[in-house]
Structure formats: structure tokens, C-alpha cells
CSV table of C-alpha atoms in Angstrom, one decimal:
chain,number,residue,atom,x,y,z
A,124,MET,CA,17.7,-16.7,8.1
A,125,HIS,CA,15.7,-19.8,7.5
A,126,GLN,CA,15.2,-20.8,3.9
A,127,ILE,CA,11.4,-21.0,4.7
A,128,ILE,CA,10.1,-17.6,5.8
A,129,ARG,CA,7.7,-18.1,8.7
A,130,TRP,CA,4.9,-15.5,8.6
A,131,GLY,CA,2.4,-14.2,11.1
A,132,ILE,CA,-0.6,-12.0,10.4
A,133,MET,CA,-1.9,-9.3,12.8
A,134,GLY,CA,-5.5,-8.2,12.2
A,135,LEU,CA,-7.7,-10.5,10.2
A,136,GLY,CA,-10.0,-8.5,8.0
A,137,LYS,CA,-10.6,-8.8,4.3
A,138,ILE,CA,-7.0,-7.8,3.2
A,139,ALA,CA,-5.5,-10.4,5.6
A,140,HIS,CA,-7.5,-13.1,3.8
A,141,LYS,CA,-6.2,-11.9,0.5
A,142,PHE,CA,-2.6,-11.8,1.8
A,143,ALA,CA,-2.9,-15.3,3.1
A,144,GLU,CA,-4.2,-16.5,-0.3
A,145,GLY,CA,-1.2,-14.7,-2.0
A,146,LEU,CA,1.3,-16.5,0.3
A,147,ALA,CA,0.3,-19.8,-1.3
A,148,PHE,CA,2.0,-18.6,-4.5
A,149,VAL,CA,5.3,-17.7,-2.7
A,150,PRO,CA,7.8,-20.6,-2.6
A,151,ASP,CA,9.6,-21.2,0.8
A,152,SER,CA,7.0,-19.2,2.8
A,153,ARG,CA,4.6,-20.5,5.4
A,154,LEU,CA,1.9,-18.9,7.4
A,155,VAL,CA,2.4,-20.2,11.0
A,156,ALA,CA,0.5,-17.8,13.2
A,157,VAL,CA,-2.4,-15.3,13.2
A,158,ALA,CA,-3.9,-12.9,15.8
A,159,SER,CA,-7.2,-11.0,16.2
A,160,ARG,CA,-8.9,-9.3,19.0
A,161,SER,CA,-11.8,-11.6,18.3
A,162,PRO,CA,-11.0,-15.2,19.4
A,163,GLU,CA,-13.7,-16.5,17.1
A,164,LYS,CA,-12.2,-14.7,14.1
A,165,ALA,CA,-8.7,-16.0,14.9
A,166,ALA,CA,-9.9,-19.6,15.2
A,167,ALA,CA,-11.9,-19.4,11.9
A,168,PHE,CA,-9.0,-17.9,10.0
A,169,ALA,CA,-6.6,-20.5,11.3
A,170,GLN,CA,-9.0,-23.3,10.3
A,171,LYS,CA,-9.5,-21.8,6.8
A,172,PHE,CA,-5.8,-21.5,6.1
A,173,ALA,CA,-4.5,-24.5,8.2
A,174,VAL,CA,-2.5,-22.2,10.5
A,175,GLU,CA,-0.9,-23.9,13.5
A,176,TYR,CA,-1.0,-21.0,16.0
A,177,PHE,CA,-3.8,-18.5,16.6
A,178,TYR,CA,-4.2,-15.9,19.3
A,179,ALA,CA,-6.9,-13.6,20.7
A,180,THR,CA,-4.4,-10.8,21.4
A,181,TYR,CA,-1.7,-9.3,19.3
A,182,GLU,CA,0.7,-9.4,22.2
A,183,ALA,CA,0.4,-13.1,22.7
A,184,MET,CA,1.5,-13.8,19.1
A,185,LEU,CA,4.6,-11.7,19.6
A,186,GLU,CA,5.8,-14.3,22.1
A,187,ASN,CA,5.9,-17.0,19.4
A,188,SER,CA,9.6,-17.6,18.8
A,189,GLU,CA,9.0,-19.3,15.4
A,190,LEU,CA,8.0,-16.1,13.6
A,191,ASP,CA,10.4,-14.4,11.1
A,192,VAL,CA,8.0,-11.6,10.0
A,193,ILE,CA,4.6,-10.2,10.7
A,194,TYR,CA,2.2,-8.7,8.2
A,195,ILE,CA,0.2,-5.9,9.9
A,196,ALA,CA,-3.3,-5.6,8.6
A,197,THR,CA,-4.9,-3.8,11.5
A,198,PRO,CA,-6.9,-0.5,11.1
A,199,HIS,CA,-4.8,2.5,10.0
A,200,SER,CA,-4.7,4.1,13.4
A,201,LEU,CA,-3.0,1.0,14.9
A,202,HIS,CA,-0.2,0.7,12.3
A,203,HIS,CA,2.3,2.8,14.2
A,204,GLN,CA,1.7,1.1,17.6
A,205,ASN,CA,1.6,-2.5,16.2
A,206,THR,CA,4.8,-1.9,14.2
A,207,LEU,CA,6.7,-0.7,17.2
A,208,GLN,CA,5.5,-3.7,19.2
A,209,CYS,CA,6.9,-6.1,16.6
A,210,LEU,CA,10.2,-4.2,16.2
A,211,GLU,CA,10.7,-4.1,19.9
A,212,LYS,CA,10.5,-7.9,19.9
A,213,GLY,CA,13.0,-8.1,17.0
A,214,ILE,CA,10.4,-9.4,14.5
A,215,ALA,CA,10.5,-8.1,11.0
A,216,VAL,CA,7.4,-6.2,9.7
A,217,LEU,CA,5.5,-5.8,6.5
A,218,CYS,CA,2.9,-3.1,7.4
A,219,GLU,CA,-0.1,-2.4,5.2
A,220,LYS,CA,-0.5,1.0,3.7
A,221,PRO,CA,-0.8,3.7,4.9
A,222,PHE,CA,2.3,3.0,6.8
A,223,ALA,CA,1.0,5.2,9.7
A,224,MET,CA,-1.2,8.2,10.2
A,225,ASN,CA,1.4,10.9,9.7
A,226,LEU,CA,5.1,11.6,9.0
A,227,ALA,CA,6.1,11.8,12.7
A,228,GLN,CA,4.9,8.2,13.2
A,229,VAL,CA,6.7,6.9,10.1
A,230,LYS,CA,9.9,8.6,11.3
A,231,ALA,CA,9.6,6.8,14.7
A,232,MET,CA,8.9,3.5,13.0
A,233,THR,CA,11.9,3.7,10.6
A,234,ALA,CA,14.2,5.0,13.4
A,235,LEU,CA,13.4,2.1,15.7
A,236,ALA,CA,13.8,-0.4,12.8
A,237,LYS,CA,17.3,0.9,12.2
A,238,GLN,CA,18.1,1.0,15.9
A,239,LYS,CA,17.0,-2.6,16.4
A,240,LYS,CA,18.5,-3.7,13.0
A,241,VAL,CA,15.1,-5.2,12.1
A,242,PHE,CA,13.6,-5.3,8.6
A,243,LEU,CA,10.6,-3.0,7.9
A,244,MET,CA,8.7,-2.3,4.7
A,245,GLU,CA,5.4,-0.7,3.8
A,246,ALA,CA,3.0,-3.1,2.1
A,247,LEU,CA,2.0,-1.0,-0.9
A,248,TRP,CA,1.4,-4.0,-3.3
A,249,THR,CA,1.2,-1.9,-6.4
A,250,ARG,CA,4.9,-1.2,-6.3
A,251,PHE,CA,5.7,-4.9,-6.9
A,252,LEU,CA,3.2,-5.8,-9.6
A,253,PRO,CA,4.6,-6.7,-13.0
A,254,SER,CA,2.1,-4.2,-14.6
A,255,PHE,CA,3.5,-1.3,-12.5
A,256,GLU,CA,7.1,-2.3,-13.2
A,257,LYS,CA,6.3,-2.4,-16.9
A,258,VAL,CA,5.0,1.2,-16.8
A,259,ARG,CA,8.2,2.3,-15.0
A,260,GLN,CA,10.3,0.5,-17.7
A,261,MET,CA,8.3,2.2,-20.5
A,262,ILE,CA,8.9,5.6,-19.1
A,263,GLN,CA,12.6,5.0,-18.3
A,264,SER,CA,13.1,3.8,-21.9
A,265,ASP,CA,11.5,7.0,-23.3
A,266,GLU,CA,8.6,5.2,-24.9
A,267,ILE,CA,6.2,8.1,-24.2
A,268,GLY,CA,8.7,10.9,-23.9
A,269,ASN,CA,8.5,13.5,-21.1
A,270,ILE,CA,5.5,13.1,-18.9
A,271,ARG,CA,3.3,16.2,-19.2
A,272,LEU,CA,0.1,15.1,-17.3
A,273,ILE,CA,-1.0,12.2,-15.1
A,274,GLN,CA,-4.7,11.7,-14.4
A,275,ALA,CA,-5.7,9.0,-11.9
A,276,ASP,CA,-8.6,8.4,-9.6
A,277,PHE,CA,-9.8,5.8,-7.1
A,278,GLY,CA,-13.4,6.1,-5.9
A,279,PHE,CA,-16.2,3.7,-5.0
A,280,LYS,CA,-19.6,4.0,-3.3
A,281,ALA,CA,-19.3,2.4,0.1
A,282,PRO,CA,-22.3,1.6,2.3
A,283,PHE,CA,-22.5,4.2,4.9
A,284,ASP,CA,-21.8,3.0,8.4
A,285,PRO,CA,-20.5,5.5,10.9
A,286,ASN,CA,-18.9,2.7,12.9
A,287,ALA,CA,-17.2,1.0,10.0
A,288,ARG,CA,-13.5,1.5,9.4
A,289,LEU,CA,-13.9,3.7,6.2
A,290,PHE,CA,-16.1,6.3,7.9
A,291,ASN,CA,-14.8,6.0,11.5
A,292,LYS,CA,-12.4,8.9,12.2
A,293,SER,CA,-10.8,7.1,15.3
A,294,LEU,CA,-9.8,4.2,13.0
A,295,GLY,CA,-8.1,6.5,10.4
A,296,GLY,CA,-11.0,6.4,8.0
A,297,GLY,CA,-11.5,8.6,4.9
A,298,SER,CA,-10.9,8.3,1.2
A,299,LEU,CA,-7.4,9.8,1.0
A,300,LEU,CA,-5.6,7.3,3.3
A,301,ASP,CA,-7.6,4.3,2.2
A,302,VAL,CA,-7.7,4.7,-1.6
A,303,GLY,CA,-6.4,8.1,-2.6
A,304,ILE,CA,-2.9,6.9,-1.6
A,305,TYR,CA,-2.8,4.9,-4.8
A,306,PRO,CA,-3.1,7.8,-7.3
A,307,VAL,CA,-0.7,9.8,-5.0
A,308,PHE,CA,1.8,7.0,-5.1
A,309,LEU,CA,1.6,6.7,-8.8
A,310,ALA,CA,2.3,10.4,-9.4
A,311,LEU,CA,5.1,10.4,-6.8
A,312,SER,CA,6.7,7.3,-8.2
A,313,LEU,CA,6.7,8.6,-11.8
A,314,LEU,CA,7.3,12.3,-11.3
A,315,GLY,CA,8.8,12.7,-7.8
A,316,LYS,CA,7.8,15.2,-5.1
A,317,PRO,CA,5.7,18.1,-6.5
A,318,ALA,CA,6.8,21.7,-6.3
A,319,GLN,CA,3.2,22.7,-5.4
A,320,ILE,CA,0.2,20.8,-3.9
A,321,LEU,CA,-3.4,22.0,-4.1
A,322,ALA,CA,-6.1,20.0,-2.5
A,323,THR,CA,-9.7,20.1,-1.3
A,324,ALA,CA,-12.0,17.7,0.4
A,325,GLN,CA,-15.6,17.1,1.2
A,326,ILE,CA,-15.7,16.3,4.9
A,327,GLY,CA,-18.7,14.1,5.8
A,328,SER,CA,-20.9,13.8,8.9
A,329,THR,CA,-18.4,11.6,10.7
A,330,GLY,CA,-15.5,14.0,10.2
A,331,VAL,CA,-13.6,12.0,7.5
A,332,ASP,CA,-12.9,13.0,3.9
A,333,GLU,CA,-15.6,11.4,1.8
A,334,SER,CA,-14.0,12.8,-1.4
A,335,CYS,CA,-10.7,14.4,-2.1
A,336,GLY,CA,-9.4,16.3,-5.1
A,337,ILE,CA,-5.6,16.9,-5.6
A,338,LEU,CA,-3.5,18.8,-8.0
A,339,PHE,CA,0.3,18.4,-8.2
A,340,LYS,CA,2.4,20.9,-10.1
A,341,TYR,CA,6.0,20.3,-11.0
A,342,GLU,CA,8.9,22.6,-12.0
A,343,THR,CA,9.0,20.8,-15.4
A,344,GLY,CA,5.5,22.1,-16.1
A,345,ALA,CA,4.0,18.6,-15.6
A,346,LEU,CA,0.7,18.2,-13.7
A,347,ALA,CA,-0.9,15.4,-11.8
A,348,VAL,CA,-4.7,15.5,-11.4
A,349,LEU,CA,-5.8,13.0,-8.7
A,350,SER,CA,-8.9,12.2,-6.8
A,351,SER,CA,-10.5,9.7,-4.4
A,352,SER,CA,-14.0,9.0,-3.0
A,353,LEU,CA,-16.0,6.8,-0.7
A,354,VAL,CA,-19.3,8.1,-2.0
A,355,ALA,CA,-19.0,8.0,-5.8
A,356,GLN,CA,-17.9,5.3,-8.2
A,357,GLN,CA,-15.0,6.5,-10.2
A,358,SER,CA,-13.2,5.0,-13.2
A,359,VAL,CA,-10.3,3.7,-11.1
A,360,GLU,CA,-8.1,4.2,-14.2
A,361,ALA,CA,-4.8,6.0,-14.8
A,362,HIS,CA,-3.6,8.0,-17.9
A,363,ILE,CA,0.0,9.0,-18.2
A,364,PHE,CA,0.4,11.5,-21.0
A,365,GLY,CA,3.9,12.1,-22.5
A,366,ASP,CA,4.9,14.4,-25.3
A,367,LYS,CA,5.4,11.4,-27.6
A,368,ALA,CA,2.6,9.0,-26.5
A,369,SER,CA,0.5,8.0,-23.5
A,370,ILE,CA,0.0,5.0,-21.3
A,371,HIS,CA,-3.5,3.9,-20.3
A,372,MET,CA,-3.8,1.7,-17.1
A,373,SER,CA,-7.3,0.3,-17.1
A,374,LYS,CA,-9.6,-0.4,-14.1
A,375,PRO,CA,-8.3,-1.2,-11.5
A,376,PHE,CA,-5.0,0.6,-12.3
A,377,HIS,CA,-3.5,-0.2,-8.9
A,378,ALA,CA,-4.1,-4.0,-9.1
A,379,PRO,CA,-2.9,-7.0,-11.1
A,380,GLN,CA,-6.1,-7.0,-13.2
A,381,THR,CA,-5.2,-3.8,-14.9
A,382,LYS,CA,-4.5,-3.9,-18.7
A,383,LEU,CA,-1.8,-1.6,-20.2
A,384,SER,CA,-1.9,0.1,-23.6
A,385,ARG,CA,0.3,2.6,-25.3
A,386,ILE,CA,-1.5,5.2,-27.4
A,387,GLU,CA,0.5,7.3,-29.9
A,388,GLN,CA,-2.4,8.5,-32.1
A,389,PRO,CA,-6.0,9.0,-31.2
A,390,ALA,CA,-7.1,6.1,-33.4
A,391,SER,CA,-4.3,3.7,-32.4
A,392,GLU,CA,-3.9,1.7,-29.3
A,393,GLN,CA,-1.2,-0.9,-28.7
A,394,PHE,CA,-2.1,-3.4,-25.9
A,395,ILE,CA,0.8,-4.7,-23.9
A,396,GLU,CA,1.0,-8.2,-22.6
A,397,ILE,CA,1.8,-8.7,-19.0
A,398,THR,CA,2.5,-12.1,-17.4
A,399,GLN,CA,1.4,-12.2,-13.7
A,400,GLU,CA,0.6,-15.0,-11.3
A,401,GLY,CA,-1.2,-15.3,-8.0
A,402,ASN,CA,-3.5,-12.6,-6.6
A,403,GLY,CA,-0.9,-9.8,-6.5
A,404,TYR,CA,-0.1,-9.9,-2.8
A,405,ASN,CA,2.4,-12.7,-3.5
A,406,TYR,CA,4.8,-10.2,-5.1
A,407,GLU,CA,5.3,-8.0,-2.0
A,408,ALA,CA,5.6,-11.1,0.2
A,409,ALA,CA,8.2,-12.5,-2.2
A,410,GLU,CA,10.2,-9.3,-1.9
A,411,VAL,CA,10.2,-9.5,1.9
A,412,GLY,CA,11.4,-13.1,1.7
A,413,ASN,CA,14.2,-12.2,-0.6
A,414,CYS,CA,15.2,-9.2,1.6
A,415,LEU,CA,15.3,-11.4,4.8
A,416,ARG,CA,17.4,-14.1,3.2
A,417,ALA,CA,19.8,-11.4,1.9
A,418,GLU,CA,19.9,-9.9,5.5
A,419,GLN,CA,18.7,-6.5,4.2
A,420,LEU,CA,17.1,-4.1,6.7
A,421,GLU,CA,14.9,-2.5,4.0
A,422,SER,CA,13.8,-3.1,0.4
A,423,HIS,CA,15.6,-1.4,-2.4
A,424,ALA,CA,12.3,-1.2,-4.3
A,425,MET,CA,10.2,0.2,-1.4
A,426,PRO,CA,12.9,1.8,0.9
A,427,HIS,CA,12.1,3.7,4.0
A,428,SER,CA,12.9,6.9,2.1
A,429,LEU,CA,10.0,6.4,-0.3
A,430,SER,CA,7.6,5.7,2.5
A,431,LEU,CA,8.8,8.8,4.3
A,432,GLU,CA,8.4,10.9,1.2
A,433,LEU,CA,4.9,9.4,0.5
A,434,MET,CA,3.7,10.2,4.0
A,435,GLU,CA,5.2,13.7,3.8
A,436,VAL,CA,3.1,14.4,0.7
A,437,LEU,CA,0.0,12.9,2.2
A,438,ASP,CA,0.5,15.1,5.3
A,439,LYS,CA,0.7,18.2,3.0
A,440,ILE,CA,-2.4,17.1,1.1
A,441,ARG,CA,-4.3,16.7,4.4
A,442,ALA,CA,-3.2,20.1,5.7
A,443,GLU,CA,-4.2,21.8,2.4
A,444,ALA,CA,-7.6,20.0,2.3
A,445,GLY,CA,-8.4,20.3,6.1
A,446,ILE,CA,-8.3,16.6,6.9
A,447,PHE,CA,-7.4,16.1,10.6
A,448,TYR,CA,-7.5,13.3,13.1
A,449,GLU,CA,-7.9,13.7,16.9
A,450,LEU,CA,-5.3,11.0,17.6
A,451,GLU,CA,-2.7,13.4,16.3
């Protein structure tokens, strides 16, 4: 593997811009190609980030022999198809969350990656942030004791547009897969798979879940109370309550801007310093680079097994809440 990791980006929406900005903070990485179904968007993106190659189709970019890895930032409903296209060409993949639309698709993606011996990882940036790693360390070192309750939400009021990605069912819209995945991932990472899942959703006029409420129950007696919304601004905070103390992750809990504090008594709050750099997307990109140089086929921090487990839980939430997509 080349010391310099040569990146391509497929799909050039907002998150692709953020990822490209994050790559500037990753040593020995270079963005060499981008692709969009809009020629104008591809050309503008390439000019903004000084990218050598730009394409008006995803398939054309896959013929570029200089690529080591592609970041997939297309709509949710295309993640499965686009990932398979890259893997068939022998190109490593970092695919934006949600990894796919359902567990069957994720199984097909991971199976092909193993068959082709090509690296594949889900781009759930929260997993690689120093703030999230600090929370994991605090819990593992018994700083708050046994977790008894997790409360986390992610909701915002999006302008209603039936054709926009968030509200368009054919594009995999809805609050759960777009932002609810973050509270779900937090609970899954810290407590594991729940013994029982209760969920309900408000289905809007376009058929997507505009709000979703979730309850996880564990055999230890721990609970996770989670929610997401596209029609209401929520706190976007997380509280992890242990039997010794609690951790507060301030808004936005899933992002590098969060501030951490440990609370032992109601009147005391100990703020925790976290050193971070870049815009946050640099950490997942750096992980991919390290894995490729080490010739790993998956990340130890975000292995296929974790992505499979996450999608299995999301499928169960959707079944419980009545969230369905025609493409399935």
C-alpha cells in the first residue's frame, strides 16, 4: 500500500464537503477524485478542493486506477449498491452511516468485502472522536460505576420538502436512520445489545418517521431512553447515569464540539479537558489510512460485527415502530 492514501468521494452533498475538509488534517492522505451525478457539482467541488479528477457518473470514477479508497456519501438508499460497485472493482470503501438500509444488505456488503479481500468500514465518525473514546475509558475504569440509565436524543426542525433527502422515502429518509442512529449507537457501544426493544414513531405525510421514541431494556436492569426527530429541536445531549456518578455529554453529543463532565453530587460538576483537532472527520479517515497501510480488511475499532449488530438493532426498532421502505 502506498504511504500516501489516495481518496475518492462518491456523492458530493454537505457531508462530502465536511469530509474533504477533514482530510486536510490527515497526514499522507490526498483527495484525487470525486464523482456526482451532476457534472456542475462535480466540477465545482473539484475546483474548491483542488481535485485532479472529477466525474459525472460514479461508474466512471471506478475506472480510475489511482484510487486506494472511496468515501461513499450518497443517499442512504444507494449505500448498498455503491459499496458493492466499489468492492467489485477491488477498491476499499468507507461508507457513510447508515451502512445500508437493512441487515440483509449489510450482510451482503461484508460478505463481498471478505470474498474480494477488500477493506470495508462504516463511517460512523463518533466512534473515533477523542471525546467518545474518553467516555469509553471512564466507564471501563469504573469512574461512574455500573450504568443504570442512558438518556440521549437527536432532533432538529428541518424545513419540510417532500422531495428532499430527509423526507423522501425512496432515498431512505426519516429521523431514525439519519440522526436516531447516534443515540442508538451510543447505547449499543456502552451497554451492548438490549434484551428488549420498545419503539414507536410518528409517520409523516411522505411515509417517513418524523419522530421516533425508543426504549432499550437490559438484563442487568439498565435502561436506555432514546429519541430522534426531524420536526422538533431536541437537546442533542447524552446523560450516562452510573451507580457512582454520571457523565454529561453536552450538545452536540455525537460531534467533536461536545463538552464532557462527570457529576458525582447534584451540586458538583467536574469538566473534563479533551484535546481534538480538525473537524472530526479526520479521525475516521486516519483510521482507514492506518488500516490500509497495515493491510487490514476491517477496523478493530469499527469492525464488521459492530456494523452488523447496529443494523440488526435498527431493523428491530423499525419493525417495532412500523417504519418500512418500499425498496425492501
